[in-house]
């Protein structure tokens, strides 16, 4: 049992409610921590992001708060907000509005084999990893979604895919961070699903470019995450975390995070060589094999998608029709519209 984790809930009146999860009970952090007025205002407006901006100071303080809550009782009405329940659609992403969401592509060897049909890629046999670097792409600013609720099937795709992943939230940033120092920038771990429109990702209408990461990956709601942000301090080895995804109860993906090719530390180093990293940035670290790109079992309206990550909690989403599908808009090449 982890000492505590963090969660975020939408407030009815706007803003976010920063929560501690203690032994499966959600605790109002503002009430439990009794912060000064400045911290109270920051927690109310920004939720967990306010903690990540000053993580080193807050982490020890949160440990003391969790101990005090246990001693006084998690059911104390001053801070008790109910159990952490699968299906609680009021839960937002633990970091509700990350500045950027970066994702690793093809970071599990068997996932690469799914695409290439080459079993020799299973462990990168015959491939000189020392001559390679991580491959990252960015999600859109409205891609983050909560751990429960609905997935709106984009009307522009007929090949909607899933990718369960381990993600990290950063508590520190900077540029040119060596991989042997990158662990100090990790606040904690969370569960992530990189939803993808495969038919838009693989472009056939362009003579010069074949892959479109923006169209395939950046759509609104394409990055469900949470429900919990588990501090890295409480995860002795992230490689031992087990990832699983089911569709309508059928296991589609199942693997330990240790199967990734490039470590999280290497991914942070690579990302920081390209762009400045900041507290609250999210990096999703790649997906195991078993995606629909291999099997052709694309997500359909009505499907139930469930993902789990051990102490990180679980996702539960129903695929539904996108309400914007009836607005008359059609995405097509210029010639097709003439």
XYZ file of C-alpha atoms in Angstrom:
338
model
C 0.000 0.000 0.000
C 1.435 3.363 -1.024
C 1.403 6.066 1.698
C -0.640 8.436 -0.479
C -1.268 9.548 -4.039
C -2.657 12.704 -5.616
C -5.834 13.257 -7.616
C -7.776 16.217 -8.980
C -11.515 16.800 -9.196
C -13.458 19.366 -11.189
C -15.179 21.910 -8.964
C -18.802 22.632 -9.820
C -18.107 26.353 -9.589
C -14.978 26.107 -11.728
C -11.349 25.421 -10.975
C -9.992 22.270 -9.433
C -10.012 20.464 -6.122
C -6.644 19.011 -5.143
C -7.084 15.658 -3.408
C -5.023 13.163 -1.490
C -5.855 9.505 -1.939
C -5.156 7.732 1.341
C -5.922 4.013 1.494
C -8.610 4.442 -1.159
C -10.250 7.487 0.457
C -10.186 10.922 -1.157
C -9.170 13.783 1.127
C -9.604 17.503 0.408
C -6.009 18.670 0.477
C -6.901 22.313 1.121
C -8.769 21.395 4.293
C -6.331 18.750 5.485
C -3.169 20.747 4.917
C -4.578 24.066 6.250
C -2.201 26.034 4.046
C -1.698 29.777 4.182
C -4.014 31.961 2.111
C -1.641 32.094 -0.854
C -1.251 28.321 -1.045
C -4.991 27.847 -0.534
C -5.761 30.101 -3.504
C -3.183 28.347 -5.704
C -4.504 24.879 -4.818
C -8.076 25.958 -5.507
C -7.256 27.404 -8.915
C -4.551 25.056 -10.187
C -4.961 21.849 -8.187
C -1.980 19.526 -8.211
C -0.069 21.829 -10.569
C 0.470 24.175 -7.630
C 2.256 21.362 -5.787
C 4.522 20.493 -8.718
C 5.698 24.089 -8.958
C 7.198 23.695 -5.470
C 7.427 19.905 -5.251
C 10.495 19.540 -3.051
C 8.877 21.547 -0.255
C 5.434 20.027 -0.688
C 6.412 16.351 -0.802
C 7.568 16.193 2.819
C 4.618 18.336 3.849
C 2.190 15.971 2.116
C 3.713 13.034 3.955
C 3.084 14.800 7.263
C -0.480 15.637 6.193
C -1.189 12.013 5.277
C 0.135 10.850 8.640
C -2.024 13.410 10.476
C -5.139 12.432 8.498
C -4.627 8.766 9.346
C -4.169 9.619 13.014
C -7.324 11.763 13.167
C -9.365 9.574 10.815
C -9.920 9.622 7.070
C -13.676 9.953 7.711
C -13.304 13.302 9.453
C -15.965 15.529 7.786
C -13.516 18.414 7.549
C -11.683 16.724 4.707
C -13.446 13.470 3.799
C -14.577 13.483 0.148
C -15.601 9.849 -0.245
C -13.963 6.761 -1.707
C -11.947 6.645 -4.887
C -14.534 5.008 -7.142
C -14.132 3.527 -10.589
C -16.396 5.546 -12.828
C -16.222 8.849 -10.930
C -16.543 11.227 -13.878
C -15.847 14.265 -11.699
C -12.187 13.243 -11.581
C -9.942 15.256 -13.877
C -6.442 14.362 -15.009
C -4.195 14.553 -11.922
C -2.406 17.454 -13.614
C -5.500 19.031 -15.157
C -3.915 21.438 -17.629
C -0.367 20.344 -18.456
C 1.654 22.834 -20.459
C 2.710 20.107 -22.825
C 2.078 16.393 -23.318
C 4.924 14.529 -25.011
C 4.647 10.893 -26.055
C 7.169 8.257 -27.016
C 6.614 6.426 -30.288
C 7.558 2.771 -30.831
C 9.287 2.410 -27.474
C 8.403 -1.265 -26.926
C 10.148 -3.643 -29.320
C 7.141 -5.951 -29.698
C 4.994 -2.932 -30.567
C 7.416 -2.174 -33.405
C 7.012 -5.793 -34.532
C 3.243 -5.226 -34.631
C 3.771 -2.601 -37.307
C 6.637 -4.142 -39.246
C 5.702 -7.809 -39.082
C 9.254 -8.673 -38.078
C 9.748 -10.991 -35.154
C 13.478 -10.185 -35.102
C 12.543 -6.750 -33.739
C 11.134 -8.462 -30.647
C 14.213 -7.491 -28.621
C 15.770 -5.210 -31.255
C 17.851 -8.156 -32.418
C 20.311 -7.016 -35.047
C 19.554 -3.345 -34.425
C 22.289 -1.171 -32.944
C 20.448 0.693 -30.192
C 23.526 2.837 -29.524
C 22.921 4.521 -32.883
C 19.312 5.401 -32.046
C 17.560 8.096 -30.008
C 14.053 8.203 -28.511
C 11.267 9.290 -30.865
C 8.791 11.753 -29.328
C 5.745 13.636 -30.536
C 3.342 16.132 -28.929
C -0.355 15.801 -28.144
C -2.752 18.721 -28.539
C -3.508 21.172 -25.703
C -7.070 19.808 -25.349
C -6.031 16.161 -25.473
C -5.960 15.517 -21.686
C -9.050 13.768 -20.343
C -10.034 12.227 -17.043
C -9.808 8.528 -16.173
C -13.534 7.798 -16.429
C -16.384 8.766 -18.700
C -16.716 8.649 -22.459
C -14.453 8.571 -25.490
C -16.017 10.521 -28.325
C -15.281 8.556 -31.485
C -13.876 11.165 -33.909
C -16.096 11.239 -37.007
C -13.005 11.672 -39.203
C -11.667 8.158 -38.489
C -12.759 4.572 -38.979
C -9.637 3.191 -37.317
C -9.633 4.364 -33.712
C -6.881 2.656 -31.707
C -5.813 2.443 -28.060
C -2.371 2.444 -26.382
C -2.015 1.921 -22.639
C 1.110 3.634 -21.314
C 3.053 4.608 -18.226
C 3.409 8.382 -18.005
C 5.362 10.704 -15.750
C 4.588 14.175 -14.442
C 7.605 16.410 -14.052
C 8.416 18.467 -10.979
C 11.471 20.111 -12.445
C 12.623 21.066 -15.866
C 15.288 22.856 -17.759
C 17.323 22.185 -20.872
C 19.970 19.579 -21.651
C 19.288 17.366 -18.643
C 21.679 14.381 -18.551
C 19.903 11.046 -18.227
C 21.739 10.287 -14.982
C 20.118 13.384 -13.442
C 16.689 13.032 -15.007
C 15.118 11.003 -12.175
C 15.213 14.095 -9.958
C 12.767 15.783 -12.354
C 10.101 13.074 -11.967
C 7.349 13.961 -9.495
C 5.412 10.761 -10.026
C 3.792 8.218 -12.302
C 0.319 7.959 -13.805
C -1.655 5.743 -16.183
C -2.173 7.018 -19.736
C -4.017 5.993 -22.907
C -2.693 7.346 -26.214
C -5.793 7.189 -28.417
C -4.953 7.284 -32.121
C -6.716 7.737 -35.465
C -4.607 5.301 -37.483
C -6.087 6.152 -40.872
C -5.184 9.808 -40.333
C -1.763 8.950 -38.936
C -0.903 7.023 -42.116
C -1.371 9.550 -44.941
C -1.909 8.335 -48.503
C -2.878 11.665 -50.072
C 0.593 13.250 -49.800
C 3.395 12.292 -52.161
C 6.133 13.473 -49.811
C 4.983 12.636 -46.283
C 3.512 9.357 -45.132
C 3.049 9.874 -41.385
C 0.930 12.606 -39.771
C 1.373 12.693 -35.991
C -0.842 15.769 -35.601
C -3.924 14.393 -37.347
C -3.514 10.943 -35.863
C -2.692 11.811 -32.278
C -3.613 15.367 -31.272
C -7.414 15.328 -31.250
C -9.413 16.536 -28.241
C -9.722 13.964 -25.468
C -7.072 11.687 -26.975
C -5.073 11.430 -23.758
C -7.099 9.982 -20.868
C -4.920 9.860 -17.747
C -5.083 9.238 -14.029
C -6.861 8.751 -11.724
C -3.802 8.958 -9.504
C -0.408 10.570 -9.555
C 1.763 8.302 -7.407
C 4.909 10.051 -6.138
C 8.082 8.515 -7.518
C 9.317 8.173 -3.942
C 6.777 5.367 -3.445
C 7.637 3.441 -6.622
C 10.925 1.590 -6.033
C 11.198 0.462 -9.676
C 8.851 1.809 -12.341
C 9.963 -1.000 -14.638
C 8.050 -3.460 -12.449
C 4.703 -1.717 -13.015
C 2.297 -3.911 -14.986
C 0.235 -2.310 -17.740
C -2.965 -3.858 -19.059
C -5.755 -2.810 -21.397
C -9.044 -4.607 -22.069
C -11.762 -3.979 -24.627
C -15.169 -5.404 -23.684
C -13.410 -7.560 -21.094
C -10.882 -9.043 -23.538
C -7.210 -8.468 -22.705
C -5.602 -6.671 -25.634
C -2.366 -5.414 -24.050
C -0.388 -6.718 -21.089
C 3.278 -6.098 -20.282
C 5.618 -4.678 -17.636
C 6.955 -1.171 -18.149
C 10.395 -2.744 -18.033
C 9.919 -3.865 -21.639
C 10.443 -0.311 -22.908
C 13.471 0.221 -25.149
C 14.543 3.684 -24.001
C 14.230 4.388 -20.284
C 12.187 7.253 -18.917
C 15.422 8.980 -17.941
C 16.690 8.741 -21.526
C 13.419 10.143 -22.831
C 13.625 13.126 -20.481
C 17.204 13.777 -21.583
C 16.195 13.655 -25.246
C 13.154 15.887 -24.756
C 15.187 18.455 -22.835
C 17.700 18.620 -25.681
C 14.886 19.828 -27.939
C 12.604 21.922 -25.726
C 12.553 23.432 -22.261
C 10.794 21.183 -19.776
C 8.775 22.602 -16.881
C 6.938 21.328 -13.787
C 3.660 19.723 -14.733
C 4.771 18.584 -18.180
C 3.617 15.044 -18.964
C 5.694 12.455 -20.812
C 3.990 9.221 -21.872
C 6.616 6.555 -22.389
C 5.318 4.209 -25.089
C 2.943 1.266 -25.388
C 3.310 -2.528 -25.442
C 2.201 -4.735 -28.313
C -1.417 -5.697 -28.923
C -2.839 -2.508 -30.428
C -5.639 -2.659 -32.980
C -3.205 -1.670 -35.753
C -2.041 -5.299 -35.669
C -5.350 -7.085 -35.170
C -7.780 -4.825 -37.044
C -10.044 -4.762 -33.964
C -10.639 -1.023 -34.075
C -12.588 0.676 -31.307
C -16.287 0.969 -32.128
C -19.121 2.982 -30.650
C -20.379 1.051 -27.623
C -17.038 -0.548 -26.751
C -15.880 -0.482 -23.131
C -12.168 0.335 -22.769
C -10.533 -0.461 -19.429
C -6.891 0.041 -18.516
C -4.964 -0.625 -15.323
C -1.542 0.067 -13.908
C -1.373 -1.514 -10.456
C -1.003 1.225 -7.819
C -1.637 3.897 -10.471
C -5.324 2.946 -10.598
C -7.537 2.193 -13.576
C -9.391 3.760 -16.503
C -12.922 2.980 -17.648
C -14.351 4.618 -20.781
C -17.279 3.924 -23.071
C -16.837 4.799 -26.756
C -19.723 7.000 -27.924
C -20.681 8.950 -31.014
C -19.054 12.364 -31.208
C -21.937 14.851 -30.903
C -20.266 17.050 -33.518
C -20.593 14.288 -36.142
C -23.932 15.714 -37.357
C -22.772 19.277 -37.947
C -22.379 18.780 -41.702
C -18.600 19.230 -41.722
C -16.657 16.748 -43.827
C -12.900 16.277 -43.953
C -11.771 15.342 -47.444
C -8.994 16.156 -49.932
C -9.735 19.291 -52.024
C -10.423 17.317 -55.208
C -12.976 15.151 -53.459
C -15.010 18.216 -52.544
C -15.208 19.642 -56.045
